[in-house]
Every structure is written in C-alpha cells, then in structure tokens.
Amino acid sequence: MPLFHSVAEKDVTRAIVSSFLRQFEQYADSDVIIVGAGPSGLVAGKELAARRLKVLIVERNNYLGGGFWIGGYLMNKVTLRAPAETMLDELGVPYEEAVEGLYVADGPHACSKLIAAACDAGVKFANMTIFDDIVLREGNRVAGVVVNWTPIAALPREITCVDPVALEAKVVIDATGHDACVVRRLEERGLTRTVGFGAMWVEMSEDLVVEHTGEVHPGLVVAGMAVSTTYGLPRMGPTFGAMLLSGKRAAEVVMGILEGITVA
C-alpha cells in the first residue's frame, strides 16, 4: 500500500501557480514594501506585520537573511554589542559573551529564527525578485516599486525584453545594504543625494546608523547599511546589533508616517 496520498502532476502545478498568483495579486497593493531581506529588513517587517500591517519583502536572491547567515569572513558566527543581545533574547537565540558587552551567536540559528519570526508575524516574501525602479506620485512621493524576475537581469538584453511590473505601497523601506538601491534611484532623478559609506569604525557606525534611520524622502525610509551609504557613515563590519535595532527604528518611523506623526 502506498505511503503517500495519490495526487496528479497537474494538481501539483495548479497548487503552486494558484497560491503564488493569489498572494502576488493581494500584495500588489501593500501597506509597506521592504526592499531587501537582510536583518534590518526582516526586523522591520516582523515589527510592522505584528501590528497587522500588510508587509511584502522583495529579495533579489533565492535565500533570505543577507549576511546574517554567515557573519564575517565566511565564518558563520555573528557578533552583537549590548544592548542588541535583547533581540536575541526576544527571538530565543542562544549566545555567549565574548568580552564584556560583546556577544556571539551562531549565524544560521539567529538568521533562521529571525526569518521564522517574520513569517509568524505575517510577512510575505517575493524572492528571486529584483528591484528595478520606483513609483512616484504627487510631489514625487514614493508610492511603490518596480520589480522584475532576478534571472532577467542576468541574461543578454537582446533576449530579455521583459517589462517589469509595479507594486504599490503606502511606504517603502530601503534595506538593500550598502547598495542603497532605492535611494540611488531617487538620486538618479535628482531627488536626493547619497554620500557613500566610509571606512570601518564599529563603535561610531552602530550608533550613527540607528540615529540616522528614518524617512529620507517622502514615502521612503532607509534602514540598515543603506543608512551608511546614504549619509556617508562609517561601515560597521560583521557586527549586527545596529542592523537589528535599525530595523526596529525603521518600523517605528513607518508607524509614525502612517499615523501622521513625526518620530523623533
């Protein structure tokens, strides 16, 4: 007697297609779209979805978590400085104290817990989806993103005449790391200006990244390492406390925008 229930191949195909298209149609209009599924984007998404907002995270890779999986130098340990270990406590991730105020955890454990927490909160993902452009409305307010399949960008132009599609949102978060892809699209149109990230200085960078996390242009909030590129801050290297706390800060800023108040 077979172990598994009898199902035809066409039923498998229909299940994938119908589920994907139903979600994609629903999230063509979201409360918040986050570009980049690294630690700052995941934390921001988790916080916002927990407040019952409709949140879609767009990720160009087939995996989520960015550098949070592998930490520094291809060694899968991640470091965080106090008080960021409270985020590990919140996620239920074990860690040890390396020196006073510096904590180390297993990257795969921390990253998978953060992804699971975002999913549990209700975040939806569009991975293998690359950011292409922005949607602008009255007063050049950012009102969404233009995306395409990631493999399209890797193929020769002459055989990939595939127009991208647009996704609308009340607020967009740029969590694309040092690339700062969304902010740079605004810069190309003369609507903002990036400075480029500076040399590494962990102690200075982490405080400044969290401090500068905020609305960089109407409808666009910048978080994580994209903050460094936007404002010319020192790079922080393989320590992740500021990325996690920047995600929290970005969520607070978004809530303020949606409620019509300014978050200091």
C-alpha positions as a LaTeX table, in Angstrom:
\begin{tabular}{lrrr}
\hline
Residue & $x$ (\AA) & $y$ (\AA) & $z$ (\AA) \\
\hline
Met1 & 0.00 & 0.00 & 0.00 \\
Pro2 & 1.49 & 3.44 & $-0.99$ \\
Leu3 & 2.60 & 5.68 & 1.87 \\
Phe4 & 1.57 & 8.98 & 0.26 \\
His5 & $-1.84$ & 10.13 & $-0.96$ \\
Ser6 & $-2.46$ & 9.92 & $-4.70$ \\
Val7 & $-2.06$ & 13.34 & $-6.43$ \\
Ala8 & $-1.61$ & 14.08 & $-10.14$ \\
Glu9 & 1.21 & 16.24 & $-11.53$ \\
Lys10 & $-1.32$ & 18.77 & $-12.83$ \\
Asp11 & $-2.64$ & 19.22 & $-9.27$ \\
Val12 & 0.87 & 19.99 & $-8.02$ \\
Thr13 & 1.31 & 22.59 & $-10.79$ \\
Arg14 & $-2.08$ & 24.16 & $-10.13$ \\
Ala15 & $-1.40$ & 24.33 & $-6.38$ \\
Ile16 & 1.86 & 26.24 & $-6.95$ \\
Val17 & 0.50 & 28.60 & $-9.59$ \\
Ser18 & $-2.78$ & 29.44 & $-7.88$ \\
Ser19 & $-1.18$ & 30.01 & $-4.47$ \\
Phe20 & 1.58 & 32.21 & $-5.89$ \\
Leu21 & $-0.73$ & 34.29 & $-8.07$ \\
Arg22 & $-3.29$ & 34.74 & $-5.27$ \\
Gln23 & $-0.60$ & 36.14 & $-2.98$ \\
Phe24 & 1.03 & 38.26 & $-5.70$ \\
Glu25 & $-2.33$ & 39.80 & $-6.62$ \\
Gln26 & $-3.14$ & 40.51 & $-2.98$ \\
Tyr27 & 0.24 & 42.15 & $-2.30$ \\
Ala28 & 0.32 & 44.25 & $-5.48$ \\
Asp29 & $-1.04$ & 46.85 & $-3.05$ \\
Ser30 & 0.62 & 46.66 & 0.38 \\
Asp31 & 0.89 & 48.88 & 3.42 \\
Val32 & 4.67 & 48.55 & 3.38 \\
Ile33 & 7.11 & 47.14 & 0.83 \\
Ile34 & 10.61 & 46.41 & 2.11 \\
Val35 & 13.36 & 46.01 & $-0.49$ \\
Gly36 & 15.99 & 43.65 & 0.91 \\
Ala37 & 15.56 & 40.68 & 3.25 \\
Gly38 & 18.69 & 41.20 & 5.35 \\
Pro39 & 18.48 & 41.56 & 9.14 \\
Ser40 & 17.22 & 45.16 & 9.19 \\
Gly41 & 14.52 & 44.42 & 6.61 \\
Leu42 & 13.42 & 41.25 & 8.41 \\
Val43 & 13.18 & 43.00 & 11.79 \\
Ala44 & 11.25 & 45.92 & 10.30 \\
Gly45 & 8.89 & 43.53 & 8.53 \\
Lys46 & 8.34 & 41.47 & 11.68 \\
Glu47 & 7.56 & 44.55 & 13.76 \\
Leu48 & 5.15 & 46.03 & 11.20 \\
Ala49 & 3.35 & 42.79 & 10.39 \\
Ala50 & 2.87 & 42.21 & 14.12 \\
Arg51 & 0.88 & 45.46 & 14.07 \\
Arg52 & $-1.41$ & 43.88 & 11.46 \\
Leu53 & 0.04 & 45.81 & 8.52 \\
Lys54 & 0.26 & 44.12 & 5.10 \\
Val55 & 4.02 & 43.78 & 4.53 \\
Leu56 & 5.82 & 42.41 & 1.47 \\
Ile57 & 9.60 & 41.93 & 1.40 \\
Val58 & 11.25 & 41.89 & $-2.03$ \\
Glu59 & 14.55 & 39.98 & $-2.20$ \\
Arg60 & 16.75 & 39.54 & $-5.26$ \\
Asn61 & 18.37 & 36.31 & $-4.01$ \\
Asn62 & 16.72 & 32.93 & $-3.61$ \\
Tyr63 & 17.61 & 32.99 & 0.10 \\
Leu64 & 16.62 & 35.37 & 2.88 \\
Gly65 & 18.80 & 36.88 & 5.60 \\
Gly66 & 21.66 & 38.51 & 3.68 \\
Gly67 & 24.95 & 38.39 & 5.57 \\
Phe68 & 23.21 & 37.32 & 8.79 \\
Trp69 & 23.70 & 33.67 & 7.76 \\
Ile70 & 27.48 & 33.74 & 7.63 \\
Gly71 & 28.70 & 36.66 & 9.74 \\
Gly72 & 32.22 & 37.79 & 8.87 \\
Tyr73 & 34.92 & 36.20 & 6.72 \\
Leu74 & 32.81 & 33.16 & 5.79 \\
Met75 & 32.71 & 32.13 & 9.46 \\
Asn76 & 29.15 & 31.53 & 10.50 \\
Lys77 & 29.28 & 33.41 & 13.78 \\
Val78 & 27.55 & 36.77 & 14.24 \\
Thr79 & 28.52 & 39.36 & 16.82 \\
Leu80 & 26.32 & 41.92 & 18.56 \\
Arg81 & 27.15 & 44.63 & 21.07 \\
Ala82 & 24.97 & 45.43 & 24.05 \\
Pro83 & 22.09 & 46.23 & 24.14 \\
Ala84 & 21.35 & 44.34 & 20.90 \\
Glu85 & 21.53 & 40.95 & 22.68 \\
Thr86 & 18.00 & 41.72 & 23.86 \\
Met87 & 16.89 & 41.00 & 20.29 \\
Leu88 & 18.45 & 37.53 & 20.57 \\
Asp89 & 16.56 & 37.04 & 23.83 \\
Glu90 & 13.37 & 38.12 & 22.08 \\
Leu91 & 13.95 & 35.64 & 19.24 \\
Gly92 & 15.05 & 32.81 & 21.55 \\
Val93 & 18.56 & 32.58 & 20.09 \\
Pro94 & 21.33 & 31.26 & 22.40 \\
Tyr95 & 24.57 & 33.27 & 22.61 \\
Glu96 & 27.69 & 33.69 & 24.69 \\
Glu97 & 29.60 & 36.73 & 25.89 \\
Ala98 & 32.98 & 37.02 & 24.11 \\
Val99 & 34.18 & 40.04 & 26.08 \\
Glu100 & 32.21 & 42.46 & 28.22 \\
Gly101 & 29.39 & 43.91 & 26.12 \\
Leu102 & 30.15 & 41.81 & 23.01 \\
Tyr103 & 28.08 & 38.72 & 22.29 \\
Val104 & 28.47 & 35.96 & 19.68 \\
Ala105 & 25.80 & 33.64 & 18.27 \\
Asp106 & 25.50 & 31.04 & 15.52 \\
Gly107 & 24.53 & 32.78 & 12.28 \\
Pro108 & 22.26 & 30.03 & 10.91 \\
His109 & 20.41 & 29.77 & 14.23 \\
Ala110 & 19.94 & 33.53 & 14.60 \\
Cys111 & 19.01 & 34.04 & 10.95 \\
Ser112 & 16.52 & 31.18 & 10.75 \\
Lys113 & 14.84 & 32.32 & 13.97 \\
Leu114 & 14.51 & 35.86 & 12.60 \\
Ile115 & 13.06 & 34.62 & 9.29 \\
Ala116 & 10.61 & 32.38 & 11.15 \\
Ala117 & 9.57 & 35.28 & 13.41 \\
Ala118 & 8.89 & 37.46 & 10.36 \\
Cys119 & 6.83 & 34.68 & 8.75 \\
Asp120 & 4.95 & 34.05 & 12.00 \\
Ala121 & 4.09 & 37.75 & 12.20 \\
Gly122 & 2.57 & 37.60 & 8.71 \\
Val123 & 5.28 & 38.96 & 6.39 \\
Lys124 & 5.09 & 37.73 & 2.79 \\
Phe125 & 8.11 & 37.41 & 0.52 \\
Ala126 & 8.88 & 37.79 & $-3.17$ \\
Asn127 & 12.37 & 36.32 & $-3.51$ \\
Met128 & 14.25 & 35.98 & $-6.80$ \\
Thr129 & 12.67 & 39.37 & $-7.47$ \\
Ile130 & 14.94 & 42.30 & $-8.23$ \\
Phe131 & 14.21 & 45.96 & $-7.57$ \\
Asp132 & 14.24 & 47.88 & $-10.85$ \\
Asp133 & 12.73 & 51.31 & $-10.23$ \\
Ile134 & 10.42 & 53.37 & $-8.04$ \\
Val135 & 6.81 & 54.51 & $-8.38$ \\
Leu136 & 6.34 & 58.24 & $-7.81$ \\
Arg137 & 3.11 & 60.15 & $-7.20$ \\
Glu138 & 2.20 & 63.77 & $-6.49$ \\
Gly139 & 5.08 & 65.83 & $-5.10$ \\
Asn140 & 7.45 & 62.97 & $-6.04$ \\
Arg141 & 6.23 & 60.93 & $-3.08$ \\
Val142 & 7.48 & 57.33 & $-3.26$ \\
Ala143 & 4.39 & 55.14 & $-3.72$ \\
Gly144 & 5.79 & 51.74 & $-4.69$ \\
Val145 & 8.47 & 49.81 & $-6.52$ \\
Val146 & 9.00 & 48.38 & $-9.99$ \\
Val147 & 10.32 & 44.80 & $-10.00$ \\
Asn148 & 11.32 & 42.02 & $-12.34$ \\
Trp149 & 12.46 & 38.40 & $-12.06$ \\
Thr150 & 16.10 & 38.32 & $-10.90$ \\
Pro151 & 17.26 & 35.98 & $-13.74$ \\
Ile152 & 16.06 & 38.57 & $-16.29$ \\
Ala153 & 18.83 & 40.92 & $-15.18$ \\
Ala154 & 21.48 & 38.25 & $-15.73$ \\
Leu155 & 20.57 & 37.42 & $-19.34$ \\
Pro156 & 21.66 & 39.28 & $-22.51$ \\
Arg157 & 19.49 & 42.32 & $-23.11$ \\
Glu158 & 18.56 & 41.30 & $-26.66$ \\
Ile159 & 16.72 & 38.19 & $-25.46$ \\
Thr160 & 15.20 & 39.61 & $-22.27$ \\
Cys161 & 12.77 & 42.26 & $-23.44$ \\
Val162 & 10.59 & 41.60 & $-20.43$ \\
Asp163 & 8.92 & 44.65 & $-19.00$ \\
Pro164 & 8.91 & 44.83 & $-15.19$ \\
Val165 & 5.73 & 45.23 & $-13.13$ \\
Ala166 & 4.86 & 47.71 & $-10.37$ \\
Leu167 & 3.81 & 47.08 & $-6.77$ \\
Glu168 & 2.17 & 49.90 & $-4.81$ \\
Ala169 & 2.66 & 50.69 & $-1.12$ \\
Lys170 & 1.96 & 53.47 & 1.36 \\
Val171 & 5.60 & 53.38 & 2.50 \\
Val172 & 8.76 & 51.76 & 1.06 \\
Ile173 & 11.80 & 50.80 & 3.14 \\
Asp174 & 15.23 & 50.64 & 1.51 \\
Ala175 & 17.04 & 47.80 & 3.31 \\
Thr176 & 19.33 & 46.89 & 0.41 \\
Gly177 & 22.59 & 47.21 & 2.33 \\
His178 & 25.49 & 49.29 & 1.07 \\
Asp179 & 23.97 & 49.28 & $-2.43$ \\
Ala180 & 21.13 & 51.55 & $-1.21$ \\
Cys181 & 19.34 & 50.67 & $-4.48$ \\
Val182 & 16.12 & 52.59 & $-3.85$ \\
Val183 & 17.80 & 55.75 & $-2.61$ \\
Arg184 & 20.14 & 55.67 & $-5.59$ \\
Arg185 & 17.18 & 55.57 & $-8.00$ \\
Leu186 & 15.97 & 58.81 & $-6.42$ \\
Glu187 & 19.47 & 60.21 & $-6.73$ \\
Glu188 & 19.49 & 59.45 & $-10.46$ \\
Arg189 & 16.44 & 61.68 & $-10.76$ \\
Gly190 & 17.97 & 64.48 & $-8.71$ \\
Leu191 & 15.57 & 63.93 & $-5.82$ \\
Thr192 & 18.11 & 63.04 & $-3.15$ \\
Arg193 & 21.84 & 62.54 & $-2.75$ \\
Thr194 & 23.96 & 59.71 & $-1.38$ \\
Val195 & 27.38 & 60.27 & 0.11 \\
Gly196 & 28.75 & 56.70 & 0.12 \\
Phe197 & 29.81 & 54.71 & 3.19 \\
Gly198 & 33.06 & 55.43 & 4.94 \\
Ala199 & 35.84 & 53.25 & 6.30 \\
Met200 & 35.15 & 50.84 & 9.12 \\
Trp201 & 34.67 & 52.20 & 12.63 \\
Val202 & 32.35 & 49.85 & 14.51 \\
Glu203 & 31.78 & 51.91 & 17.65 \\
Met204 & 30.97 & 55.09 & 15.74 \\
Ser205 & 28.97 & 53.41 & 12.97 \\
Glu206 & 26.46 & 51.44 & 15.01 \\
Asp207 & 25.14 & 54.42 & 16.98 \\
Leu208 & 25.02 & 56.61 & 13.86 \\
Val209 & 23.18 & 54.02 & 11.74 \\
Val210 & 20.37 & 53.74 & 14.28 \\
Glu211 & 20.34 & 57.51 & 14.84 \\
His212 & 20.04 & 58.27 & 11.09 \\
Thr213 & 17.46 & 55.58 & 10.32 \\
Gly214 & 14.41 & 57.44 & 9.10 \\
Glu215 & 12.44 & 58.93 & 6.24 \\
Val216 & 14.98 & 60.07 & 3.64 \\
His217 & 12.33 & 61.21 & 1.15 \\
Pro218 & 8.52 & 61.36 & 1.37 \\
Gly219 & 7.33 & 57.74 & 1.37 \\
Leu220 & 10.83 & 56.23 & 1.61 \\
Val221 & 12.50 & 55.08 & 4.84 \\
Val222 & 16.12 & 53.92 & 4.85 \\
Ala223 & 17.36 & 51.20 & 7.22 \\
Gly224 & 20.46 & 49.11 & 7.95 \\
Met225 & 23.66 & 49.53 & 5.98 \\
Ala226 & 21.84 & 51.59 & 3.35 \\
Val227 & 21.84 & 54.31 & 6.01 \\
Ser228 & 25.65 & 54.35 & 5.93 \\
Thr229 & 25.71 & 54.80 & 2.15 \\
Thr230 & 23.04 & 57.48 & 2.21 \\
Tyr231 & 24.67 & 59.65 & 4.85 \\
Gly232 & 28.37 & 58.80 & 4.47 \\
Leu233 & 28.66 & 56.99 & 7.82 \\
Pro234 & 31.48 & 54.59 & 8.74 \\
Arg235 & 30.85 & 50.95 & 7.77 \\
Met236 & 30.13 & 48.69 & 10.70 \\
Gly237 & 31.65 & 45.40 & 9.58 \\
Pro238 & 30.46 & 41.97 & 10.77 \\
Thr239 & 28.54 & 43.12 & 13.83 \\
Phe240 & 24.79 & 43.07 & 13.56 \\
Gly241 & 23.38 & 44.97 & 16.53 \\
Ala242 & 22.80 & 48.20 & 14.61 \\
Met243 & 21.14 & 46.34 & 11.74 \\
Leu244 & 18.62 & 44.74 & 14.10 \\
Leu245 & 17.95 & 47.94 & 16.05 \\
Ser246 & 17.81 & 49.96 & 12.81 \\
Gly247 & 15.04 & 47.63 & 11.65 \\
Lys248 & 13.13 & 48.33 & 14.85 \\
Arg249 & 13.69 & 52.03 & 14.43 \\
Ala250 & 12.51 & 51.89 & 10.79 \\
Ala251 & 9.29 & 50.19 & 11.88 \\
Glu252 & 8.67 & 52.97 & 14.43 \\
Val253 & 9.25 & 55.61 & 11.75 \\
Val254 & 6.85 & 53.87 & 9.35 \\
Met255 & 4.17 & 53.69 & 12.04 \\
Gly256 & 4.64 & 57.42 & 12.62 \\
Ile257 & 4.25 & 58.15 & 8.90 \\
Leu258 & 1.09 & 56.07 & 8.65 \\
Glu259 & $-0.35$ & 57.72 & 11.75 \\
Gly260 & 0.64 & 61.18 & 10.55 \\
Ile261 & 3.10 & 61.91 & 13.33 \\
Thr262 & 6.84 & 62.56 & 13.36 \\
Val263 & 9.00 & 60.05 & 15.25 \\
Ala264 & 11.97 & 61.81 & 16.83 \\
\hline
\end{tabular}
